[in-house]
Coordinates of C-alpha atoms in Angstrom, one line a residue:
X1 CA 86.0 114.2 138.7
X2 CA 85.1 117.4 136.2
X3 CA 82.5 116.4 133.9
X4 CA 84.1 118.5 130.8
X5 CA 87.3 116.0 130.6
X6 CA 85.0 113.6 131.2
X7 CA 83.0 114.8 128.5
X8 CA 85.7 115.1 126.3
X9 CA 87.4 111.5 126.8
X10 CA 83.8 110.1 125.9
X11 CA 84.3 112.1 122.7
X12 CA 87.7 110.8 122.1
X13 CA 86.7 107.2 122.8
X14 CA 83.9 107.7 120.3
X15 CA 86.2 109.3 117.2
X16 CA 89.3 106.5 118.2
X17 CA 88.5 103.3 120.6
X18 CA 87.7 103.0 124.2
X19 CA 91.0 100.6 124.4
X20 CA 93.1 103.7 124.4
X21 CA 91.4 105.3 127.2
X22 CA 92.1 101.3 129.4
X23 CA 95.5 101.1 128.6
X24 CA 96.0 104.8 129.4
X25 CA 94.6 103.9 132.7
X26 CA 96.6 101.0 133.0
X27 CA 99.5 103.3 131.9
X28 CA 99.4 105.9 134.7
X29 CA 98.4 103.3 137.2
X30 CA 101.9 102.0 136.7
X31 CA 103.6 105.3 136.9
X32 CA 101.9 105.0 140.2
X33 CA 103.9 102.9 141.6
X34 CA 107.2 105.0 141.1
X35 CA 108.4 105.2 145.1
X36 CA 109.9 109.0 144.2
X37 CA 106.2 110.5 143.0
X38 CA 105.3 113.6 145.5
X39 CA 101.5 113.1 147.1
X40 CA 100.7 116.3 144.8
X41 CA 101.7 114.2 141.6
X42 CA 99.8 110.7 142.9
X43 CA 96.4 112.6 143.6
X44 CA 97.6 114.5 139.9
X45 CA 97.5 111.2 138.3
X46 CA 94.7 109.7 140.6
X47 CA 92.4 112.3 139.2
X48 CA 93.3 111.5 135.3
X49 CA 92.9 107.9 136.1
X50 CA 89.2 108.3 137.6
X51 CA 88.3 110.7 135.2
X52 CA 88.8 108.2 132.6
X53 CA 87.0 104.9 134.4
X54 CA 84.4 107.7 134.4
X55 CA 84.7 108.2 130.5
X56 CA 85.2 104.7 130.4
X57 CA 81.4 103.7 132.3
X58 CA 79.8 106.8 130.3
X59 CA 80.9 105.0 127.1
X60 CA 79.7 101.9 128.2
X61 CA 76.2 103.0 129.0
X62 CA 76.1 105.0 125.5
X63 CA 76.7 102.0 123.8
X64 CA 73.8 100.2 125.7
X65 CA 71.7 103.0 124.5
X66 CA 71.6 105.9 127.0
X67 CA 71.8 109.7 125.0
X68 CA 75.2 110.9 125.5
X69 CA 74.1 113.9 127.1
X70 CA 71.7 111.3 130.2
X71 CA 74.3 109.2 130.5
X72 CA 76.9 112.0 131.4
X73 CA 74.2 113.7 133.8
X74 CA 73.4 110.4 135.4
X75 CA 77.1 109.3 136.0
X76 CA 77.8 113.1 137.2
X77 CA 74.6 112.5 139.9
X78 CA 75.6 109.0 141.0
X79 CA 79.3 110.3 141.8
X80 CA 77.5 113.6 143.5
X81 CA 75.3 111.5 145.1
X82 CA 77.7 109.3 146.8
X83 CA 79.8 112.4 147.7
X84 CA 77.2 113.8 150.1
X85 CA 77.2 110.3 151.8

């Protein structure tokens, strides 16, 4: 996960909707399942996808009431944080 995409989907999913960044998800998931996709393209498109369930949480916590800028940090540290595990 890279927190600056992250970062920026939050951003989009504040100027548009959060819906687009679900059924984008949902989107590549699909494409997914295309038998002929190189392991270079799935982890491609397995990157996107958890970059934006990250967006996707961050968003969700901002709109509970979490600063944009904690909520970012704090998802960043939990994903870290399970990393070194």
């Amino acid at each position: 996960m890279k927190l600056p995409i992250i970062k920026q989907l939050v951003n989009f999913a504040e100027e548009h909707d959060e819906d687009y960044l679900q059924e984008t998800a949902d989107t590549l998931e699909s494409v997914c399942e295309v038998s002929s996709l190189k392991d270079e393209e799935l982890d491609m498109i397995g990157e996107l996808i958890s970059n934006i369930y990250g967006a996707i949480e961050v968003t969700h916590e901002i709109k509970n009431g979490t600063p944009k800028k904690e909520a970012l940090n704090g998802f960043m540290s939990r994903v870290l944080g399970s990393i070194d595990k």
